[in-house]
CSV table of C-alpha atoms in Angstrom, one decimal:
chain,number,residue,atom,x,y,z
A,223,MET,CA,11.7,-29.3,14.6
A,224,SER,CA,10.7,-30.9,18.0
A,225,GLU,CA,11.3,-27.6,20.2
A,226,ALA,CA,9.4,-24.5,20.1
A,227,VAL,CA,12.0,-22.0,18.8
A,228,PRO,CA,13.0,-18.6,21.1
A,229,ALA,CA,12.1,-15.6,19.8
A,230,PHE,CA,13.0,-12.2,20.3
A,231,VAL,CA,11.5,-8.7,19.3
A,232,LEU,CA,13.1,-6.0,19.2
A,233,GLY,CA,11.8,-2.5,18.9
A,234,GLY,CA,9.3,-4.0,21.3
A,235,THR,CA,6.6,-0.6,21.9
A,236,GLY,CA,5.1,-0.3,18.6
A,237,TYR,CA,1.9,-1.3,16.7
A,238,VAL,CA,3.6,-3.9,14.2
A,239,ALA,CA,5.6,-5.2,17.8
A,240,GLY,CA,2.1,-5.8,19.6
A,241,GLU,CA,0.8,-7.6,16.4
A,242,LEU,CA,4.1,-10.0,16.6
A,243,LEU,CA,3.3,-10.5,20.3
A,244,ARG,CA,-0.1,-11.5,19.1
A,245,LEU,CA,1.0,-14.1,16.3
A,246,LEU,CA,3.6,-15.4,18.5
A,247,PHE,CA,1.0,-15.9,21.3
A,248,GLY,CA,-0.6,-18.2,19.1
A,249,HIS,CA,2.4,-19.9,17.4
A,250,PRO,CA,2.8,-23.7,17.6
A,251,GLY,CA,6.8,-23.6,16.7
A,252,LEU,CA,7.7,-20.3,18.4
A,253,ARG,CA,7.9,-19.3,22.2
A,254,LEU,CA,8.4,-15.7,23.4
A,255,ALA,CA,12.0,-15.4,24.6
A,256,ALA,CA,12.2,-11.6,25.5
A,257,VAL,CA,10.5,-7.8,23.4
A,258,LEU,CA,13.5,-5.6,23.8
A,259,SER,CA,13.1,-2.2,24.1
A,260,GLU,CA,15.4,0.9,24.2
A,261,SER,CA,12.5,3.4,25.4
A,262,GLN,CA,10.3,1.4,27.6
A,263,PRO,CA,12.6,-1.4,29.6
A,264,GLY,CA,10.9,-2.5,32.7
A,265,GLN,CA,7.1,-1.6,31.1
A,266,PRO,CA,4.7,-4.9,31.3
A,267,VAL,CA,3.6,-6.3,27.9
A,268,ALA,CA,0.0,-5.5,29.6
A,269,GLU,CA,0.7,-2.2,30.2
A,270,ALA,CA,2.1,-1.1,26.6
A,271,PHE,CA,-0.2,-3.2,24.4
A,272,PRO,CA,-3.8,-4.1,27.4
A,273,HIS,CA,-5.6,-6.1,24.5
A,274,LEU,CA,-2.8,-8.6,25.3
A,275,ALA,CA,-3.4,-8.7,29.1
A,276,GLY,CA,-3.1,-12.2,30.2
A,277,ALA,CA,-1.5,-13.3,26.8
A,278,PHE,CA,2.0,-13.1,28.2
A,279,PRO,CA,1.6,-12.4,32.2
A,280,GLY,CA,4.6,-11.3,34.2
A,281,VAL,CA,6.6,-10.5,30.9
A,282,ALA,CA,7.8,-7.3,30.8
A,283,MET,CA,10.2,-5.1,28.2
A,284,SER,CA,14.0,-5.6,28.4
A,285,GLY,CA,16.5,-3.1,28.0
A,286,LEU,CA,18.8,-3.7,25.1
A,287,ASP,CA,21.9,-3.6,27.5
A,288,GLU,CA,20.4,-7.3,28.5
A,289,LEU,CA,20.5,-8.5,24.8
A,290,PRO,CA,23.8,-10.9,25.3
A,291,ARG,CA,22.8,-12.0,28.8
A,292,LEU,CA,19.1,-13.2,27.0
A,293,LEU,CA,20.8,-14.5,24.1
A,294,GLU,CA,23.5,-16.8,26.3
A,295,LEU,CA,20.1,-18.2,27.7
A,296,ASN,CA,19.3,-19.5,24.7
A,297,ALA,CA,22.3,-20.5,23.6
A,298,ALA,CA,21.7,-24.6,24.1
A,299,SER,CA,19.1,-23.7,21.3
A,300,PRO,CA,19.5,-25.3,17.8
A,301,ALA,CA,18.0,-22.1,16.2
A,302,ALA,CA,16.8,-18.6,17.4
A,303,ALA,CA,14.3,-16.0,15.6
A,304,ALA,CA,14.8,-12.5,15.9
A,305,PHE,CA,12.0,-9.9,14.8
A,306,CYS,CA,13.3,-6.5,14.2
A,307,ALA,CA,10.3,-3.6,14.5
A,308,ALA,CA,12.5,-0.2,15.5
A,309,PRO,CA,11.7,1.8,13.0
A,310,HIS,CA,14.2,2.9,9.6
A,311,GLY,CA,17.5,4.0,10.8
A,312,ALA,CA,17.3,2.6,14.4
A,313,ALA,CA,17.3,-0.9,13.5
A,314,ALA,CA,20.7,-1.5,11.6
A,315,PRO,CA,22.8,-0.8,14.6
A,316,LEU,CA,20.4,-3.0,16.9
A,317,VAL,CA,20.2,-5.6,14.3
A,318,ASP,CA,23.6,-5.1,13.8
A,319,ALA,CA,24.5,-5.8,18.1
A,320,LEU,CA,22.1,-8.8,18.2
A,321,LEU,CA,23.9,-10.7,15.3
A,322,ALA,CA,27.2,-10.0,17.1
A,323,ALA,CA,25.9,-11.3,20.2
A,324,ALA,CA,24.8,-14.3,18.8
A,325,GLU,CA,28.3,-14.7,16.9
A,326,ARG,CA,29.9,-14.7,20.1
A,327,CYS,CA,27.8,-16.8,22.2
A,328,GLY,CA,27.4,-19.1,19.6
A,329,LEU,CA,23.5,-19.0,18.7
A,330,ARG,CA,22.1,-19.4,15.4
A,331,VAL,CA,19.9,-16.7,14.7
A,332,ARG,CA,17.5,-15.6,12.1
A,333,VAL,CA,16.3,-12.3,11.3
A,334,VAL,CA,13.6,-10.8,9.7
A,335,ASP,CA,13.8,-6.7,9.7
A,336,LEU,CA,10.4,-5.0,9.4
A,337,SER,CA,12.3,-1.6,8.9
A,338,ALA,CA,13.3,-0.4,5.5
A,339,ASP,CA,16.7,-0.5,6.9
A,340,PHE,CA,17.6,-4.1,4.3
A,341,ARG,CA,15.5,-3.3,1.7
A,342,PHE,CA,18.4,-2.2,-0.7
A,343,PRO,CA,21.2,-4.1,-1.7
A,344,THR,CA,23.9,-1.6,-1.0
A,345,ALA,CA,24.3,1.4,1.4
A,346,GLU,CA,24.1,3.9,-1.7
A,347,ALA,CA,20.9,3.5,-2.3
A,348,TYR,CA,19.7,3.4,0.8
A,349,ALA,CA,21.2,6.6,1.3
A,350,ALA,CA,19.8,7.8,-1.3
A,351,VAL,CA,16.2,7.6,-0.4
A,352,TYR,CA,16.3,7.5,3.3
A,353,GLY,CA,19.1,10.4,3.5
A,354,HIS,CA,20.8,9.1,6.4
A,355,PRO,CA,24.2,6.4,6.0
A,356,HIS,CA,23.3,3.0,6.6
A,357,GLY,CA,23.7,1.8,10.1
A,358,ALA,CA,25.7,-1.4,9.5
A,359,PRO,CA,26.8,-1.7,5.4
A,360,HIS,CA,28.6,-4.3,6.6
A,361,ARG,CA,25.7,-6.4,6.9
A,362,LEU,CA,23.5,-5.9,3.7
A,363,GLU,CA,25.0,-8.8,2.3
A,364,GLN,CA,23.6,-11.1,4.4
A,365,PHE,CA,20.0,-9.9,3.8
A,366,ARG,CA,17.3,-10.4,1.2
A,367,CYS,CA,14.3,-8.4,0.6
A,368,ALA,CA,11.5,-10.4,-1.0
A,369,LEU,CA,7.9,-11.5,-0.7
A,370,PRO,CA,7.9,-15.2,0.5
A,371,GLU,CA,5.0,-15.4,-2.3
A,372,HIS,CA,7.6,-14.6,-5.5
A,373,THR,CA,10.1,-17.4,-4.3
A,374,LEU,CA,8.1,-20.2,-4.3
A,375,SER,CA,10.0,-22.7,-6.2
A,376,GLU,CA,13.0,-21.7,-4.0
A,377,GLY,CA,14.0,-23.5,-0.6
A,378,PRO,CA,14.5,-21.5,2.6
A,379,PRO,CA,17.2,-18.8,1.6
A,380,GLU,CA,20.2,-18.6,3.7
A,381,HIS,CA,19.9,-15.0,4.1
A,382,HIS,CA,18.3,-13.1,6.5
A,383,ILE,CA,15.2,-11.2,5.4
A,384,GLY,CA,14.4,-7.2,5.1
A,385,HIS,CA,10.4,-7.4,4.7
A,386,PRO,CA,9.9,-5.3,1.8
A,387,GLY,CA,6.9,-3.6,4.1
A,388,CYS,CA,3.0,-2.9,3.3
A,389,PHE,CA,2.9,-0.8,0.9
A,390,PRO,CA,5.1,-2.9,-1.9
A,391,THR,CA,3.3,-5.8,-0.5
A,392,ALA,CA,0.0,-5.1,-1.6
A,393,VAL,CA,1.1,-3.4,-4.9
A,394,LEU,CA,3.7,-6.3,-5.3
A,395,LEU,CA,1.3,-8.9,-5.0
A,396,ALA,CA,-1.0,-7.6,-7.8
A,397,ALA,CA,1.5,-6.5,-10.1
A,398,VAL,CA,5.0,-9.0,-10.1
A,399,PRO,CA,3.3,-12.4,-11.7
A,400,LEU,CA,1.7,-10.3,-14.7
A,401,LEU,CA,5.4,-8.4,-15.0
A,402,ARG,CA,6.9,-11.8,-15.0
A,403,LEU,CA,5.0,-13.7,-17.6
A,404,GLY,CA,4.7,-10.4,-20.0
A,405,LEU,CA,1.3,-9.6,-20.3
A,406,ILE,CA,1.3,-5.8,-18.9
A,407,GLU,CA,4.2,-3.5,-19.9
A,408,PRO,CA,6.5,-2.6,-17.1
A,409,CYS,CA,4.8,0.7,-15.9
A,410,LEU,CA,2.3,0.8,-13.0
A,411,HIS,CA,-0.3,3.8,-12.2
A,412,VAL,CA,-1.0,2.7,-8.2
A,413,VAL,CA,-3.2,4.6,-5.6
A,414,ALA,CA,-3.5,3.1,-2.5
A,415,VAL,CA,-5.3,4.4,0.5
A,416,THR,CA,-4.0,3.0,4.0
A,417,GLY,CA,-5.1,3.2,7.5
A,418,SER,CA,-3.9,5.4,10.3
A,419,THR,CA,-1.8,2.2,11.9
A,420,GLY,CA,0.7,2.5,8.9
A,421,ALA,CA,2.4,5.7,10.5
A,422,GLY,CA,3.4,4.3,13.8
A,423,ARG,CA,2.4,4.7,16.9
A,424,THR,CA,3.1,8.3,17.6
A,425,PRO,CA,0.5,10.4,16.1
A,426,SER,CA,1.4,13.6,13.8
A,427,ALA,CA,-0.7,16.6,11.7
A,428,THR,CA,-1.8,14.1,9.5
A,429,THR,CA,-2.4,10.8,11.7
A,430,HIS,CA,-4.0,11.7,14.7
A,431,HIS,CA,-7.6,10.4,14.6
A,432,PRO,CA,-9.3,13.8,14.4
A,433,ALA,CA,-7.5,15.0,11.5
A,434,ARG,CA,-8.4,11.5,9.4
A,435,ARG,CA,-11.7,10.7,10.8
A,436,SER,CA,-14.4,11.2,8.3
A,437,ASN,CA,-11.5,11.9,5.9
A,438,LEU,CA,-9.4,11.2,2.8
A,439,PHE,CA,-6.5,13.0,1.5
A,440,ALA,CA,-3.3,12.3,-0.8
A,441,TYR,CA,0.6,12.7,0.7
A,442,ASN,CA,3.7,12.7,-0.9
A,443,PRO,CA,2.3,12.0,-4.2
A,444,LEU,CA,4.8,10.8,-6.8
A,445,ARG,CA,7.7,11.1,-4.5
A,446,HIS,CA,6.8,8.9,-1.6
A,447,ARG,CA,9.8,6.6,-0.5
A,448,HIS,CA,8.2,3.3,-0.9
A,449,GLU,CA,8.1,4.3,-4.9
A,450,PRO,CA,11.9,3.3,-5.0
A,451,GLU,CA,11.2,0.2,-3.0
A,452,MET,CA,8.7,-1.1,-5.2
A,453,ARG,CA,10.4,-0.6,-8.2
A,454,ARG,CA,13.3,-2.2,-7.4
A,455,LEU,CA,11.9,-5.1,-6.5
A,456,ALA,CA,9.6,-5.2,-9.5
A,457,GLU,CA,12.5,-5.0,-12.0
A,458,ALA,CA,14.2,-7.8,-9.8
A,459,ALA,CA,11.1,-9.8,-10.6
A,460,ALA,CA,10.7,-8.5,-14.3
A,461,GLY,CA,14.1,-8.7,-15.5
A,462,CYS,CA,13.9,-5.1,-17.1
A,463,PRO,CA,13.3,-1.8,-15.8
A,464,VAL,CA,9.9,-0.9,-15.0
A,465,GLU,CA,8.1,2.9,-14.0
A,466,VAL,CA,6.1,3.0,-11.0
A,467,HIS,CA,4.3,6.3,-10.0
A,468,PHE,CA,2.3,6.0,-6.5
A,469,VAL,CA,-0.1,8.2,-5.1
A,470,PRO,CA,-0.8,6.9,-1.2
A,471,GLN,CA,-3.6,8.2,0.3
A,472,ALA,CA,-4.8,8.6,4.0
A,473,GLY,CA,-7.6,6.8,4.5
A,474,PRO,CA,-10.2,7.1,8.1
A,475,PHE,CA,-9.9,3.9,9.3
A,476,ALA,CA,-7.1,2.1,11.2
A,477,ARG,CA,-6.5,-1.1,9.8
A,478,GLY,CA,-5.5,-2.2,6.0
A,479,ILE,CA,-4.4,-1.3,2.9
A,480,TYR,CA,-6.6,-0.6,-0.1
A,481,ALA,CA,-4.4,-0.7,-3.3
A,482,THR,CA,-5.9,0.0,-6.9
A,483,VAL,CA,-2.8,-0.7,-9.8
A,484,GLN,CA,-3.3,0.3,-13.2
A,485,ALA,CA,-1.6,-1.0,-16.0
A,486,ARG,CA,-1.5,-1.6,-20.0
A,487,LEU,CA,-1.7,-5.3,-21.0
A,488,ALA,CA,0.9,-6.5,-23.7
A,489,ARG,CA,-2.5,-7.6,-25.7
A,490,SER,CA,-6.4,-7.8,-25.5
A,491,LEU,CA,-7.3,-10.1,-22.5
A,492,ALA,CA,-10.4,-10.7,-20.8
A,493,ALA,CA,-10.4,-10.2,-16.7
A,494,GLU,CA,-10.8,-13.9,-16.7
A,495,GLU,CA,-8.0,-14.3,-18.5
A,496,VAL,CA,-6.0,-12.4,-16.2
A,497,SER,CA,-7.4,-13.7,-13.1
A,498,ALA,CA,-6.5,-16.8,-14.3
A,499,ALA,CA,-3.0,-16.1,-15.0
A,500,LEU,CA,-2.9,-15.0,-11.5
A,501,ALA,CA,-4.5,-18.0,-10.0
A,502,ASP,CA,-2.5,-19.8,-11.5
A,503,SER,CA,0.9,-18.2,-10.3
A,504,TYR,CA,-0.2,-18.2,-6.9
A,505,ALA,CA,-1.2,-21.7,-6.6
A,506,GLY,CA,1.2,-22.3,-4.0
A,507,ALA,CA,0.5,-19.3,-1.8
A,508,PRO,CA,-2.0,-20.2,0.5
A,509,PHE,CA,-2.7,-16.7,1.7
A,510,ILE,CA,-3.5,-15.5,-1.4
A,511,GLU,CA,-7.3,-15.1,-3.4
A,512,VAL,CA,-7.6,-14.4,-6.4
A,513,GLY,CA,-11.8,-13.6,-7.2
A,514,GLY,CA,-13.2,-11.7,-10.2
A,515,GLU,CA,-15.0,-9.0,-7.8
A,516,PRO,CA,-12.4,-6.2,-6.7
A,517,PRO,CA,-12.0,-7.0,-2.9
A,518,ARG,CA,-13.2,-5.5,0.6
A,519,LEU,CA,-11.5,-4.2,3.0
A,520,GLN,CA,-12.8,-5.9,5.9
A,521,ASP,CA,-12.6,-9.1,4.9
A,522,VAL,CA,-9.0,-9.5,5.8
A,523,VAL,CA,-8.6,-7.3,8.5
A,524,GLY,CA,-6.6,-9.0,11.3
A,525,THR,CA,-5.9,-11.9,8.6
A,526,ASN,CA,-2.0,-12.6,6.7
A,527,ARG,CA,-4.7,-13.1,3.6
A,528,CYS,CA,-4.4,-10.9,0.3
A,529,ARG,CA,-7.4,-10.6,-1.3
A,530,ILE,CA,-6.8,-9.6,-5.9
A,531,GLY,CA,-9.9,-8.8,-8.0
A,532,VAL,CA,-9.1,-7.6,-12.0
A,533,ALA,CA,-11.0,-5.6,-14.2
A,534,ALA,CA,-9.9,-5.4,-17.9
A,535,ARG,CA,-11.3,-3.8,-20.7
A,536,GLY,CA,-9.3,-3.8,-24.4
A,537,ARG,CA,-5.8,-3.3,-23.5
A,538,GLU,CA,-6.5,-1.6,-19.6
A,539,LEU,CA,-6.4,-3.8,-16.6
A,540,VAL,CA,-7.0,-2.2,-13.0
A,541,VAL,CA,-6.5,-5.1,-10.4
A,542,PHE,CA,-7.4,-4.5,-7.1
A,543,SER,CA,-5.3,-5.5,-4.0
A,544,ALA,CA,-6.3,-5.7,-0.1
A,545,ILE,CA,-4.4,-6.4,2.5
A,546,ASP,CA,-4.1,-5.9,6.9
A,547,ASN,CA,-1.1,-3.8,7.0
A,548,LEU,CA,-0.1,-4.7,10.5
A,549,VAL,CA,-0.5,-8.4,9.6
A,550,LYS,CA,0.3,-9.1,6.0
A,551,GLY,CA,1.9,-6.4,5.5
A,552,ALA,CA,4.0,-6.1,8.5
A,553,ALA,CA,3.9,-8.9,11.3
A,554,GLY,CA,2.3,-11.7,9.5
A,555,GLY,CA,4.4,-11.5,6.8
A,556,ALA,CA,7.4,-11.3,9.0
A,557,VAL,CA,6.1,-14.8,11.0
A,558,GLN,CA,5.4,-16.2,7.4
A,559,TRP,CA,9.0,-15.8,6.2
A,560,MET,CA,10.7,-16.9,9.3
A,561,ASN,CA,8.3,-20.0,9.5
A,562,ARG,CA,10.1,-20.7,6.2
A,563,LEU,CA,13.7,-19.9,7.8
A,564,LEU,CA,13.3,-22.2,10.3
A,565,GLY,CA,12.1,-25.0,7.8
A,566,LEU,CA,8.2,-24.8,10.1
A,567,GLU,CA,5.0,-24.8,8.3
A,568,GLU,CA,4.7,-21.9,6.2
A,569,THR,CA,0.8,-21.2,7.7
A,570,ALA,CA,2.1,-22.0,11.1
A,571,GLY,CA,0.4,-19.7,13.6
A,572,LEU,CA,-1.1,-17.5,10.4
A,573,VAL,CA,-4.5,-19.3,10.3
A,574,GLN,CA,-6.6,-17.6,12.5
A,575,PRO,CA,-9.7,-15.4,10.7
A,576,GLY,CA,-10.4,-12.5,10.2
A,577,LEU,CA,-12.3,-9.8,12.8
A,578,GLY,CA,-15.0,-8.6,10.7
A,579,TRP,CA,-18.1,-5.7,11.6
A,580,LEU,CA,-14.9,-3.2,12.7
């Protein structure tokens, strides 16, 4: 596209929204059209996110009641991008309102939702995991949930996208190619450590910094809500039932996920052979790096990259995966998908180096 595409950010006050704004500031093909917030209309972006001071001077959060007008202002654009960073349960009604308003003014909008609201194909499957009715069940058939790296042979989908989320991103990047190739038995044992930003901006008894500093603990072992999400996507990729046994852990750092995935090989293979299979599967994936040694979390923080390492002994296999939960696991993955949806370069706006020395 010759002109920058207007981009809307819904649910604009959380950590993921802040990361979306940081990435949009440097994006060559997207321009920020509006940030919408139900809780903080009128708040300047620089006040909500002081680290973005100077990036969007004079830009303030708009109320959701302003959405139709803001879409109308951009109705002459051939397309628009919308990122929804609202929590699960709240996202679906927002997305529905956005799409309805866009349809009324004739604006073609592509949506990437970062909540869990569009990760399941049916309202019943969603309600079984999240315990409440879906907010826009008639929109589910318009969405697809997948990682862009696992659709490399396909063109841009006609659907909108439900982003798989941070834990599933780290785990599925490590496991899906091996399931597809039949190199491992369809049973995954996962321990993944996440930073405190994964729990959102409002502190709780387990996310507040004094509870996590110099600390490490598991939570919701074998009953975390991301487990059925991982299972569904793994089964879709493998074409057969897949067991996932997931133990999330809270780490004493702010950003990142370090996943350790254990599986049994279908036959004895050396670690180098497994690494080669993974590297070949991701040959066209610009953000995946496969190496022999276990990755280090700090090397990916601030980037859209995933680093993968492998260890093997006989038929025992361990695959390590490191990502930034706010970038590759959320905002960066969403921008990557939007690039695909709009026919832009997949790496557009996502080539910044890591932060280092946190």
